[in-house]
Short mmCIF file of C-alpha atoms and ligand atoms in Angstrom, two decimals:
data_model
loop_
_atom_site.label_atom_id
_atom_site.label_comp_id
_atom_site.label_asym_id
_atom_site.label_seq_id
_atom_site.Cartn_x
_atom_site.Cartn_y
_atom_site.Cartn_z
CA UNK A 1 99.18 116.58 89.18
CA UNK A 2 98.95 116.77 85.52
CA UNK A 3 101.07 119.81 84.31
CA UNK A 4 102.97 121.18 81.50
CA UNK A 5 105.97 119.55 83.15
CA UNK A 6 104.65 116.29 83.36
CA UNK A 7 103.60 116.40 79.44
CA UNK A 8 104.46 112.29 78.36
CA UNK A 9 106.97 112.28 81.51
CA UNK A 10 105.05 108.39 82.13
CA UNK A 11 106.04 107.42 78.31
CA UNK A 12 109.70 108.82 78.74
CA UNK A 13 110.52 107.26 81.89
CA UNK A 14 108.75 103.49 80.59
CA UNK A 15 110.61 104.04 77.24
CA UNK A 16 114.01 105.04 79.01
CA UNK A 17 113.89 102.01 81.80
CA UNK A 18 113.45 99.36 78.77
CA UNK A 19 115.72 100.76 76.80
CA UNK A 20 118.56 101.12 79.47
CA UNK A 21 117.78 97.90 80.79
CA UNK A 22 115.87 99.50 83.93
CA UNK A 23 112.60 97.10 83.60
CA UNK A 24 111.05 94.90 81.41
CA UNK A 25 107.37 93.75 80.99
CA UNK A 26 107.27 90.26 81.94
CA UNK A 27 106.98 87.51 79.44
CA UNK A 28 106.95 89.92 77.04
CA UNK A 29 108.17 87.91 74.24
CA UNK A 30 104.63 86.21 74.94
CA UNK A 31 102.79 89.61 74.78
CA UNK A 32 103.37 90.64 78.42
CA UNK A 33 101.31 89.82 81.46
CA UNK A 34 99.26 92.93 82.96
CA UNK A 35 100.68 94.39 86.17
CA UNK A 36 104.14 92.14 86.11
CA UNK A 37 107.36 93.43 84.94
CA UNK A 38 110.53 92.39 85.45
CA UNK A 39 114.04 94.05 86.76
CA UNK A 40 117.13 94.15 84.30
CA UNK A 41 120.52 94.94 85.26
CA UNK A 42 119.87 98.77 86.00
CA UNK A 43 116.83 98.54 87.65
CA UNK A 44 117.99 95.57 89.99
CA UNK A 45 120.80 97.76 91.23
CA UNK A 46 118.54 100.64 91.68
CA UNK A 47 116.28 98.63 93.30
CA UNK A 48 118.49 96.78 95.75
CA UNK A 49 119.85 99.95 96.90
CA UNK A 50 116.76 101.22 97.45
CA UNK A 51 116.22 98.16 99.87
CA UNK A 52 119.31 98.15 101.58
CA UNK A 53 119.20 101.56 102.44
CA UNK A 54 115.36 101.37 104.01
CA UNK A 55 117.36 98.25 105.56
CA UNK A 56 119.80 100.24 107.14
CA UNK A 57 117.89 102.81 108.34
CA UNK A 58 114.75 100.74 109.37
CA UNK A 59 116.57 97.78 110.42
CA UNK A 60 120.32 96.93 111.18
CA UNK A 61 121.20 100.63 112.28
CA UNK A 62 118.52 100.67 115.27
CA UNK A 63 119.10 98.89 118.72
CA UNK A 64 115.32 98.07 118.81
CA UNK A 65 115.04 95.75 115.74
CA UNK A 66 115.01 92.16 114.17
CA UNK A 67 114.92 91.19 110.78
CA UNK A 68 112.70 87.80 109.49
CA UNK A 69 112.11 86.49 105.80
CA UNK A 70 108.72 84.84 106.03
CA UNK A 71 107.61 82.09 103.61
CA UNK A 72 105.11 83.64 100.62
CA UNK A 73 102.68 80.78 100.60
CA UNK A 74 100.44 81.68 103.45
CA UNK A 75 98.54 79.09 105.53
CA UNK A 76 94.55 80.09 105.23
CA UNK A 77 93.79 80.13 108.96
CA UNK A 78 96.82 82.75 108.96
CA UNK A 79 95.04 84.93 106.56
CA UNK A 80 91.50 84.24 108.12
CA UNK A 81 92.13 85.77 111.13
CA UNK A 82 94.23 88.47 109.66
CA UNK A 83 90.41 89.46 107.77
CA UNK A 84 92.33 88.85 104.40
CA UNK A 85 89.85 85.90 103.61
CA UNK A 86 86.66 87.99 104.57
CA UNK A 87 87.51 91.21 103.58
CA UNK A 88 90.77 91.36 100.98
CA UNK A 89 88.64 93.04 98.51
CA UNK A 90 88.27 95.91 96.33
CA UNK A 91 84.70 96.61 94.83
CA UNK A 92 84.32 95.59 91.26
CA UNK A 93 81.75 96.65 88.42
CA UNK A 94 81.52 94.15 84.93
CA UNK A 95 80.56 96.15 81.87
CA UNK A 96 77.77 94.16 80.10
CA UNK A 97 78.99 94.87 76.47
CA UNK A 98 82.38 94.88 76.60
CA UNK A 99 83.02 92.67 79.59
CA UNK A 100 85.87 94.81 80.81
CA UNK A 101 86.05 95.21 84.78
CA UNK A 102 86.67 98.02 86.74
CA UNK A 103 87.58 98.87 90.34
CA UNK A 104 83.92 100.47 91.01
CA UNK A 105 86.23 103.40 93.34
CA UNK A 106 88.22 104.18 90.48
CA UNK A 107 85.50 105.48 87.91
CA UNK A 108 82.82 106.34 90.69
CA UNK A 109 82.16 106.85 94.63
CA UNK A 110 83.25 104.27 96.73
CA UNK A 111 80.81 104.79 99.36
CA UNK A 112 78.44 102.54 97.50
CA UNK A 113 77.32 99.15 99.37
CA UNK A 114 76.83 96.24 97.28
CA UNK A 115 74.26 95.72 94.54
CA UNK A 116 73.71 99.11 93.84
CA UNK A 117 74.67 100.88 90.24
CA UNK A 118 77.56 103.29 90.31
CA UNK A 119 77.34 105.13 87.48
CA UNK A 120 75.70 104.29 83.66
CA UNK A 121 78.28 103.79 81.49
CA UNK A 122 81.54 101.60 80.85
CA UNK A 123 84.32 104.54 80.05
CA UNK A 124 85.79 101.98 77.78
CA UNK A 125 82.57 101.09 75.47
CA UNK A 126 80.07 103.23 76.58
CA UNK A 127 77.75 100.04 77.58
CA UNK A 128 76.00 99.71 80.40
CA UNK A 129 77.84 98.49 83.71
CA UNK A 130 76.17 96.24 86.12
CA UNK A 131 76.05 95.78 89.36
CA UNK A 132 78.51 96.06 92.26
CA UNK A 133 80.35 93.06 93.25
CA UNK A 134 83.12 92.49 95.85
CA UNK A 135 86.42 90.78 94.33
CA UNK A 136 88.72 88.90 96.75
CA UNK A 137 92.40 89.93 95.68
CA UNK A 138 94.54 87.43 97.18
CA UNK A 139 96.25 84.59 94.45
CA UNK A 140 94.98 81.40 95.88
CA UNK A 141 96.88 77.90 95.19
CA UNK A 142 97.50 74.15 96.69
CA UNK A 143 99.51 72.45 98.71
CA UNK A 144 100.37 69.13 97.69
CA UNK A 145 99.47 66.63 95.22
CA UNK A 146 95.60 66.94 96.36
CA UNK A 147 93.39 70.13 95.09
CA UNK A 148 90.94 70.07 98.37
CA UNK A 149 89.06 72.65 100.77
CA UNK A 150 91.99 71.63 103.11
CA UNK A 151 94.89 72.00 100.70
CA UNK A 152 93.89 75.85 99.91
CA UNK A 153 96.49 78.35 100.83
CA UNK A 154 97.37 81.74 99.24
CA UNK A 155 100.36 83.82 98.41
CA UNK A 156 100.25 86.46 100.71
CA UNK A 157 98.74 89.92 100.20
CA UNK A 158 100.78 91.74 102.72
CA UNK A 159 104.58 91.00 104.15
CA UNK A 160 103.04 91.77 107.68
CA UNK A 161 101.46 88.28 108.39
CA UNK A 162 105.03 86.71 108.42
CA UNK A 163 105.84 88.99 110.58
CA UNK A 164 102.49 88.92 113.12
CA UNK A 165 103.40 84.80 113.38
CA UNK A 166 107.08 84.96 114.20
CA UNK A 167 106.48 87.80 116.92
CA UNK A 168 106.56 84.88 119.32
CA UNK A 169 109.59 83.18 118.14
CA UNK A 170 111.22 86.61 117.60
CA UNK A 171 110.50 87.06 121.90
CA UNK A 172 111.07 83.41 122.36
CA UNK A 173 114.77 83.94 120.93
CA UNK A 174 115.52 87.29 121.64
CA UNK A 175 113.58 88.09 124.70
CA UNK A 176 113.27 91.98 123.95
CA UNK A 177 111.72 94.70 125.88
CA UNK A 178 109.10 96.99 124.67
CA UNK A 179 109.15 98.95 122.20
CA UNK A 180 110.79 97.05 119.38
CA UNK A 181 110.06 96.32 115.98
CA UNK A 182 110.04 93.45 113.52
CA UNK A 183 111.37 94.13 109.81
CA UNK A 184 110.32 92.32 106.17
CA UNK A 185 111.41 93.17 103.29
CA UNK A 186 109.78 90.80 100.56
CA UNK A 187 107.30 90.28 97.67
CA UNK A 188 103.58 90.51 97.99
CA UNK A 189 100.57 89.48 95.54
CA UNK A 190 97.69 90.85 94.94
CA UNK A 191 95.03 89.96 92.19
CA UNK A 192 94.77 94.01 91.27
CA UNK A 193 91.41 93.87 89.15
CA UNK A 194 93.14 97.23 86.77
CA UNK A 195 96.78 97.02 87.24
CA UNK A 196 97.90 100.44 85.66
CA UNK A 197 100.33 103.20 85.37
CA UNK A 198 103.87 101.38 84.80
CA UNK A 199 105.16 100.24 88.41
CA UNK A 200 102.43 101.81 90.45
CA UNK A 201 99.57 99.30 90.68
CA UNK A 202 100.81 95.75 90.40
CA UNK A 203 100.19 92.46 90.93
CA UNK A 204 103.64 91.10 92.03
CA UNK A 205 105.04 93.81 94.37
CA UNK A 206 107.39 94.14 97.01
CA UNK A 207 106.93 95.58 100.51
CA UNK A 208 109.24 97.00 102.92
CA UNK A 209 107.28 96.64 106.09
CA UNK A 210 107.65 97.28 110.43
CA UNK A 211 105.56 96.09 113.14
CA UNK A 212 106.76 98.11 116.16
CA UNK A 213 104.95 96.60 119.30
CA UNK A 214 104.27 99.28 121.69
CA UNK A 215 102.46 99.57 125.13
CA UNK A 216 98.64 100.43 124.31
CA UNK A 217 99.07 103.83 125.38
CA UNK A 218 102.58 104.57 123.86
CA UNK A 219 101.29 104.44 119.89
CA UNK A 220 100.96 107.93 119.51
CA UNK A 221 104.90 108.74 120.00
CA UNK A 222 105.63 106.37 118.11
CA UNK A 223 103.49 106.98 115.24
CA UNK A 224 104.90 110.32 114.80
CA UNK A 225 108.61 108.51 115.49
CA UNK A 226 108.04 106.87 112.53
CA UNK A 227 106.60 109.41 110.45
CA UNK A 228 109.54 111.71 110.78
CA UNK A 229 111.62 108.53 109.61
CA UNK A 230 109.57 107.05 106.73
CA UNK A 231 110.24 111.02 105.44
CA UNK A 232 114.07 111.18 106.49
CA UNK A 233 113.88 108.18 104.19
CA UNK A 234 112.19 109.27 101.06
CA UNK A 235 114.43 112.53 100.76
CA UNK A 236 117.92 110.19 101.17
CA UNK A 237 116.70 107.78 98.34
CA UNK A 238 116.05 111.37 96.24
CA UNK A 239 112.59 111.54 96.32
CA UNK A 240 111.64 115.09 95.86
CA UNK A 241 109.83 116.56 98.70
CA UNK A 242 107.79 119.23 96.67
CA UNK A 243 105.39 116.47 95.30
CA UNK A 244 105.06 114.43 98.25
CA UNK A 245 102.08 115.39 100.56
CA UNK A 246 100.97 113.91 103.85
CA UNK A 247 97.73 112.82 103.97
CA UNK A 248 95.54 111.71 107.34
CA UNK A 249 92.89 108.84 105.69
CA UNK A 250 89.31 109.28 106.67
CA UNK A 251 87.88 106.64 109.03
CA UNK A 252 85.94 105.25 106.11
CA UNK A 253 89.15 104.93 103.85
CA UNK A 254 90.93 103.52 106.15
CA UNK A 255 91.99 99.43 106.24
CA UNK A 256 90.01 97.45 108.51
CA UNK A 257 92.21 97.26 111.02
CA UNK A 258 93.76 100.74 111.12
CA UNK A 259 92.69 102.62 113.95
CA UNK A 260 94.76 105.97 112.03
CA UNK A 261 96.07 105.91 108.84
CA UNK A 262 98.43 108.78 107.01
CA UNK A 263 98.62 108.54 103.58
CA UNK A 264 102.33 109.69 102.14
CA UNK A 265 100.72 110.89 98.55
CA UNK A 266 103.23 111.60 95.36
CA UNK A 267 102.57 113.19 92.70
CA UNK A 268 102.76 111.24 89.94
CA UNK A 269 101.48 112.39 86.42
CA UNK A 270 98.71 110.62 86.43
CA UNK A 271 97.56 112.02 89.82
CA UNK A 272 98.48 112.41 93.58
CA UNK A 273 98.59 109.18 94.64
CA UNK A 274 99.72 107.10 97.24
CA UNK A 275 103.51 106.24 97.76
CA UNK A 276 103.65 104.51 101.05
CA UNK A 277 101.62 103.84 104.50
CA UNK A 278 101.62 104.77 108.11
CA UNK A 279 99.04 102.90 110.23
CA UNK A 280 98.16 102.39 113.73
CA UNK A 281 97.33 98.55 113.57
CA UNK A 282 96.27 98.82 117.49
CA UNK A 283 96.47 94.52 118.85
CA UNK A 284 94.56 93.74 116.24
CA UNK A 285 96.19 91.70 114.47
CA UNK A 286 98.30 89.95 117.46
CA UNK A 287 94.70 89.76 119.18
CA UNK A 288 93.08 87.81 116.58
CA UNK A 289 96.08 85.69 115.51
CA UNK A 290 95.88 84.27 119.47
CA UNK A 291 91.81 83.76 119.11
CA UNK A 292 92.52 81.45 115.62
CA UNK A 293 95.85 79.74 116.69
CA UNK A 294 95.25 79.59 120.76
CA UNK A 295 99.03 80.27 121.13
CA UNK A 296 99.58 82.78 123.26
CA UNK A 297 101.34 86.20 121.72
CA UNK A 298 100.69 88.26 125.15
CA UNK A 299 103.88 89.97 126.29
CA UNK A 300 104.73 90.05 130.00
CA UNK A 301 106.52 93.56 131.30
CA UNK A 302 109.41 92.14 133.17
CA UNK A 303 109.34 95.25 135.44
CA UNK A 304 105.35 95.75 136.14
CA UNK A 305 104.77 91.70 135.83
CA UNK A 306 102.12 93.03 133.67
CA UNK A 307 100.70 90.78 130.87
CA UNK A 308 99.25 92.29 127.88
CA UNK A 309 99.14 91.84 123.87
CA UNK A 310 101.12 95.29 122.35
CA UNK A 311 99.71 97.85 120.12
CA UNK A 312 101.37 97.91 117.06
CA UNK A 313 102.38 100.82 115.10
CA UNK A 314 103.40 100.05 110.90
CA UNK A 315 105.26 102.08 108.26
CA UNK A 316 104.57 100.24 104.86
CA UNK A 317 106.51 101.10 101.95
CA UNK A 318 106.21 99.76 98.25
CA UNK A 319 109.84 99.16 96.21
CA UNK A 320 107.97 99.70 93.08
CA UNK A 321 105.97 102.74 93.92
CA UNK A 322 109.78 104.09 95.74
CA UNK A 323 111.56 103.13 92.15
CA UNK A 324 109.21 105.22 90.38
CA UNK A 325 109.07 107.77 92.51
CA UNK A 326 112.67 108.33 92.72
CA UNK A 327 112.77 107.71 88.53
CA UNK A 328 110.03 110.60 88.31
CA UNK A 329 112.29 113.01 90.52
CA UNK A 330 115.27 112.30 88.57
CA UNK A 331 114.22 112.70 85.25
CA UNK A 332 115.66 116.09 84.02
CA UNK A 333 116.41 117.83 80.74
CA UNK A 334 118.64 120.91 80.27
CA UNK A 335 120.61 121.77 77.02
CA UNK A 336 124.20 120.75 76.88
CA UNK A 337 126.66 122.14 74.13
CA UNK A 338 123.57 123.38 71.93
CA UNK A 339 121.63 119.82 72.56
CA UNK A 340 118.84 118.80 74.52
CA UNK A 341 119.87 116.29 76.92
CA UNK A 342 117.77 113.91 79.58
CA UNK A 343 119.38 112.60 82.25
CA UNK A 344 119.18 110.71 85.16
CA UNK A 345 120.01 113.26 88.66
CA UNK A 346 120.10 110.25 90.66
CA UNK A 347 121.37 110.39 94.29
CA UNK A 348 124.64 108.57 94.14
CA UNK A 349 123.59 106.41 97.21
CA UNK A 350 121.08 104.85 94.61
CA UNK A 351 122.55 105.41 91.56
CA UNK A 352 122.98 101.97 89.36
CA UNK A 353 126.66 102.66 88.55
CA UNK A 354 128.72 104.84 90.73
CA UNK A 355 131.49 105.44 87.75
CA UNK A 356 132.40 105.28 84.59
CA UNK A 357 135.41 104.60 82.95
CA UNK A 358 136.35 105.33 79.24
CA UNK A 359 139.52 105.04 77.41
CA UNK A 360 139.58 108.05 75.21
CA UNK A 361 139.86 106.16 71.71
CA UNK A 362 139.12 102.59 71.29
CA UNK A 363 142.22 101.60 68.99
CA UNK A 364 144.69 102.97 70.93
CA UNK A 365 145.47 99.50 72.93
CA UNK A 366 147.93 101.22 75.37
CA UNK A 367 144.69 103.65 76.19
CA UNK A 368 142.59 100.95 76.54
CA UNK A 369 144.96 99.33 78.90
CA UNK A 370 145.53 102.15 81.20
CA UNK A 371 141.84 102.53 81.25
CA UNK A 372 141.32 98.89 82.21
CA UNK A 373 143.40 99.59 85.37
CA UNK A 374 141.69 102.68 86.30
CA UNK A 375 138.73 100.41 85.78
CA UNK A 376 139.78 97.03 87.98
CA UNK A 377 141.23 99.86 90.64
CA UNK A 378 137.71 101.45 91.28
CA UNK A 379 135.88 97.97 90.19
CA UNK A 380 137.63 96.33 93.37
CA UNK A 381 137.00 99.20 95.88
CA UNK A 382 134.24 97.77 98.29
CA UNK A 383 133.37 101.07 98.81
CA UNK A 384 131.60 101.35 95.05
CA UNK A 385 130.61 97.78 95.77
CA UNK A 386 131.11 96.76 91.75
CA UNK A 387 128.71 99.27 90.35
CA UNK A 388 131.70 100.68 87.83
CA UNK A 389 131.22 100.10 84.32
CA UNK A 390 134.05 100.18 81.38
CA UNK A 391 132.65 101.49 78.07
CA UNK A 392 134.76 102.08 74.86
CA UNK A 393 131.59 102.03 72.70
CA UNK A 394 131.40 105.36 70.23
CA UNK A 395 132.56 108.61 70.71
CA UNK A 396 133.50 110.20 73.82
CA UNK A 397 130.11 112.33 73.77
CA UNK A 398 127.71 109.30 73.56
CA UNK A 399 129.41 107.79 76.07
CA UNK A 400 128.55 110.68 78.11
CA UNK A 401 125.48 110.93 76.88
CA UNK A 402 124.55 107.10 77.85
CA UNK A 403 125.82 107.52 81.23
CA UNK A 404 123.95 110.63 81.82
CA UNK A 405 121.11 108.91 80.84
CA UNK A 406 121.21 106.13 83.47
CA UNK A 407 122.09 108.36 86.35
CA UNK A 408 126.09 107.50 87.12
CA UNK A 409 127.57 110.71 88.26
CA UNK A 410 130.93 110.44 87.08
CA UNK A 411 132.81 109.94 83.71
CA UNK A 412 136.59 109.09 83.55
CA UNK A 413 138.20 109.62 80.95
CA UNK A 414 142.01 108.54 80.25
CA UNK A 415 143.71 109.73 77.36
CA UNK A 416 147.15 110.06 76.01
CA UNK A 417 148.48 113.03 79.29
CA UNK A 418 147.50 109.96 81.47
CA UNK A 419 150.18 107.75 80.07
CA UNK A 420 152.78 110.26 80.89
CA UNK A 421 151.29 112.09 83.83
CA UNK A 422 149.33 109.46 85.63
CA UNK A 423 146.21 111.76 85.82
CA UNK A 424 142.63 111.51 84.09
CA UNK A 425 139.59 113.84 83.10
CA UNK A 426 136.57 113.18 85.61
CA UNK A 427 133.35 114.66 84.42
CA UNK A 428 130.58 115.46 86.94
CA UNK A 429 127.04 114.46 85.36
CA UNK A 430 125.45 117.64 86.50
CA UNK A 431 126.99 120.24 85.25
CA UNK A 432 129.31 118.46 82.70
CA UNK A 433 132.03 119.86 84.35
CA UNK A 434 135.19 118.34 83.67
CA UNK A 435 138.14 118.54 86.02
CA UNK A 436 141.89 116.98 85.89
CA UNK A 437 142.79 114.63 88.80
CA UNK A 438 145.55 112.47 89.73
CA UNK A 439 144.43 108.37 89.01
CA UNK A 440 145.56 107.88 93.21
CA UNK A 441 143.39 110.27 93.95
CA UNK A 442 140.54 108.97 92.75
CA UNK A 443 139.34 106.24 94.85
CA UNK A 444 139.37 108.90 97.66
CA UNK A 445 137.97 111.60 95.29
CA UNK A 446 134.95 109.52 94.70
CA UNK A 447 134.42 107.89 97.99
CA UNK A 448 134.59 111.37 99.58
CA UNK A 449 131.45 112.38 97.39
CA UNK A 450 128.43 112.90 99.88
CA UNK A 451 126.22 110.03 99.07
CA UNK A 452 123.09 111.61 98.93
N1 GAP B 1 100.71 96.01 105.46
C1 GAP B 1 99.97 97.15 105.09
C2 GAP B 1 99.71 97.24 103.66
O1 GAP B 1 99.98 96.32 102.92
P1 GAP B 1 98.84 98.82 101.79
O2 GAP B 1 98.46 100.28 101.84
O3 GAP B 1 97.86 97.89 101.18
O4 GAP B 1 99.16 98.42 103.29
C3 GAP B 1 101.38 99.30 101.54
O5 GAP B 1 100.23 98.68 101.04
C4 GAP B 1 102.23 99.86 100.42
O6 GAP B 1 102.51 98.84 99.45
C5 GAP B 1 101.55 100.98 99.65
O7 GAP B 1 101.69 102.23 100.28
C6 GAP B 1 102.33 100.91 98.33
O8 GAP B 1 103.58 101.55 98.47
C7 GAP B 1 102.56 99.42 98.16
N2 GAP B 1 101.51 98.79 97.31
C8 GAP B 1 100.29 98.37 97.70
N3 GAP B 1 99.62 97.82 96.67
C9 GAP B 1 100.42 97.92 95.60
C10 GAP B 1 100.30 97.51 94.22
N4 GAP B 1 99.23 96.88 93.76
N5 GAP B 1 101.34 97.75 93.38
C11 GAP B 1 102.47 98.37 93.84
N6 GAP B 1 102.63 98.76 95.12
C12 GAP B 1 101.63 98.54 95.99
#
């Protein structure tokens, strides 16, 4: 929704996550390359705690899943009887002045067929657009030393292939019983004809993914198993509730082989969009993969003797779309001691440092070396996992200030009472409160702190 609130929120955040060392656009020494950006130190953390808690909660803390890592570069007969070959596309319209393209659903209807107009004129030139066209989005590449028909294979579009060909290793190795899932977490590509809008519509993305295989008639459990989870999950990374919005897709919106789609929609400042998937990918998938291969992916009930292939229910969530997300909920400004300040209200279960530590001049060296133990105390609890960061860079208040600014929701500060008393100032982000504590009661101080 565009509002008040949301007034340049998109430049702030993209200004703040280069500057802090969130993310960077790719190559950009080189001028950038549309719809890839890259991670710096910040972001990387936020990122990868993103993942590990979906991981956790989607993965290793269930009884009734597996984890794989598929290969990127996808065979074609894998992705030809996924329908990725055939039907991987979004509609595309060229503008005949300006040659600019545009995804024909983004500046018109998308219930156009092919060949016909959709609308007069470019929005970037005013020219005249042509006709409809349909534009295959996976990246397509080699293998080997010879560029042939047979040599063609493409990185893939989805993580859920990788995971629809190991299903029969996965029972092979494990021999599970219905239901159980398989989950990915792992990059995607995907030749987006207008990447746009920062991390939201990209070309290099990454996908946390589940195929839970299910008994035909047991989907519809299931699907709402999974919907209550994929929203447990967005409010424990911090994503805030009030602006997400579930959404049941239209049989005409929906993928082609969805048999019900919800949409989880945010919204972002450029619109309510979508934020992650839930589909009901019925055998689809499994059905066609044992038509193209002729291996056999039907499961056998070990009580009924019953052979069938399983339904398959899928929660699909982007990293990108969740980093923004969570970014966009965070972002806050309040006035602190007569300034305006912005400031990261991160969860701490995602937050890219956990603490700070500050000694409370610089050229005191027997400050600076009490503060370097506080430091390599916290820095070597596994329960912070590293994320603890030493600054002794300006004053006290831009210390705070740069902290607050990259979401790490608590300040230590040692100063000369530390030296004799053994104690330090910790300084909650939030409220700027300050409180005295003893330097052993830190560790348990801060590990006490509810994580999200
Ligand atoms: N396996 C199902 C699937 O890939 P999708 O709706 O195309 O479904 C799932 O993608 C999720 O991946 C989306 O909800 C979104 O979070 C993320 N995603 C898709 N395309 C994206 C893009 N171009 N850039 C960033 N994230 C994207």
């Amino acid at each position: 929704m565009s509002s008040p609130a949301n007034e340049g929120l998109m430049e702030k955040i993209v200004a703040l996550c280069k500057r802090r060392g969130f993310v960077y656009p790719s190559a950009e020494i080189y001028g950038g390359l549309a719809g890839f950006f890259d991670y710096g130190p910040l972001g990387l953390a936020l990122k990868n705690n993103i993942k590990n808690l979906w991981w956790k909660q989607f993965v290793s803390n269930r009884d009734d899943m597996f984890g794989v890592d598929a290969a990127l570069i996808t065979k074609k007969e894998v992705l030809e009887a996924s329908g990725h070959v055939g039907g991987f596309s979004d509609p595309m319209v060229v503008c005949s002045k300006c040659k600019h393209r545009f995804r024909a659903d983004q500046i018109t209807r998308s219930d156009l067929g092919d060949g016909k107009k959709v609308g007069p004129f470019c929005p970037d030139c005013g020219g005249a657009l042509g006709d409809l066209s349909q534009f295959n989005m996976m990246f397509q590449t080699h293998v080997g030393a010879v560029q042939e028909e047979n040599s063609v294979a493409y990185l893939r579009p989805e993580t859920a292939q990788g995971i629809f060909t190991n299903f029969k290793n996965v029972v092979d190795s494990f021999h599970p019983r219905l239901p159980f899932g398989i989950g990915q977490i792992g990059k995607a590509f995907r030749n987006e004809i207008a990447p746009r809008d920062f991390l939201f519509r990209l070309r290099e993305l990454e996908q946390m993914e589940v195929e839970y295989f299910v008994k035909p008639k047991e989907w519809e459990g299931v699907f709402e198993m999974w919907r209550t989870e994929m929203l447990r999950f967005l409010e424990s990374i911090g994503i805030d509730r009030t602006k997400t919005h579930e959404l049941e897709v239209s049989e005409g919106d929906r993928a082609h082989y969805s048999k019900r789609t919800f949409d989880f929609d945010f919204d972002f400042p450029f619109g309510r969009k979508e934020l992650y998937g839930l589909a009901y990918r019925t055998d689809f998938d499994l059905r066609n993969h044992q038509t193209m291969s002729g291996a056999k992916l039907e499961f056998v009930d070990e009580e009924t003797n019953e052979s069938f292939i399983p339904h398959v229910v899928e929660p699909s969530l982007g990293v990108e779309r969740s980093v923004l997300a969570v970014l966009l909920s965070a972002y806050t400004e309040d006035e602190m001691n007569g300034e305006v300040r912005s400031f990261l209200k991160l969860k701490p279960a995602v937050a890219p440092i956990k603490a700070a530590v500050f000694p409370l001049l610089k050229n005191k060296p027997e400050l600076v070396a009490k503060a370097r133990e506080v430091y390599q105390l916290l820095k070597k609890d596994p329960a912070f996992g590293g994320a603890v960061m030493f600054d002794d860079n300006g004053n006290i208040g831009k210390r705070y200030r740069r902290q607050d600014e990259i979401g790490t929701p608590f300040c230590i500060t040692v100063d000369f009472d530390s030296l004799e008393k053994g104690d330090v100032t910790v300084r909650a982000r939030d409220t700027g409160k300050q409180d005295r504590m003893a330097i052993q009661e830190l560790t348990i101080f801060l590990r006490n702190q509810p994580a999200s």
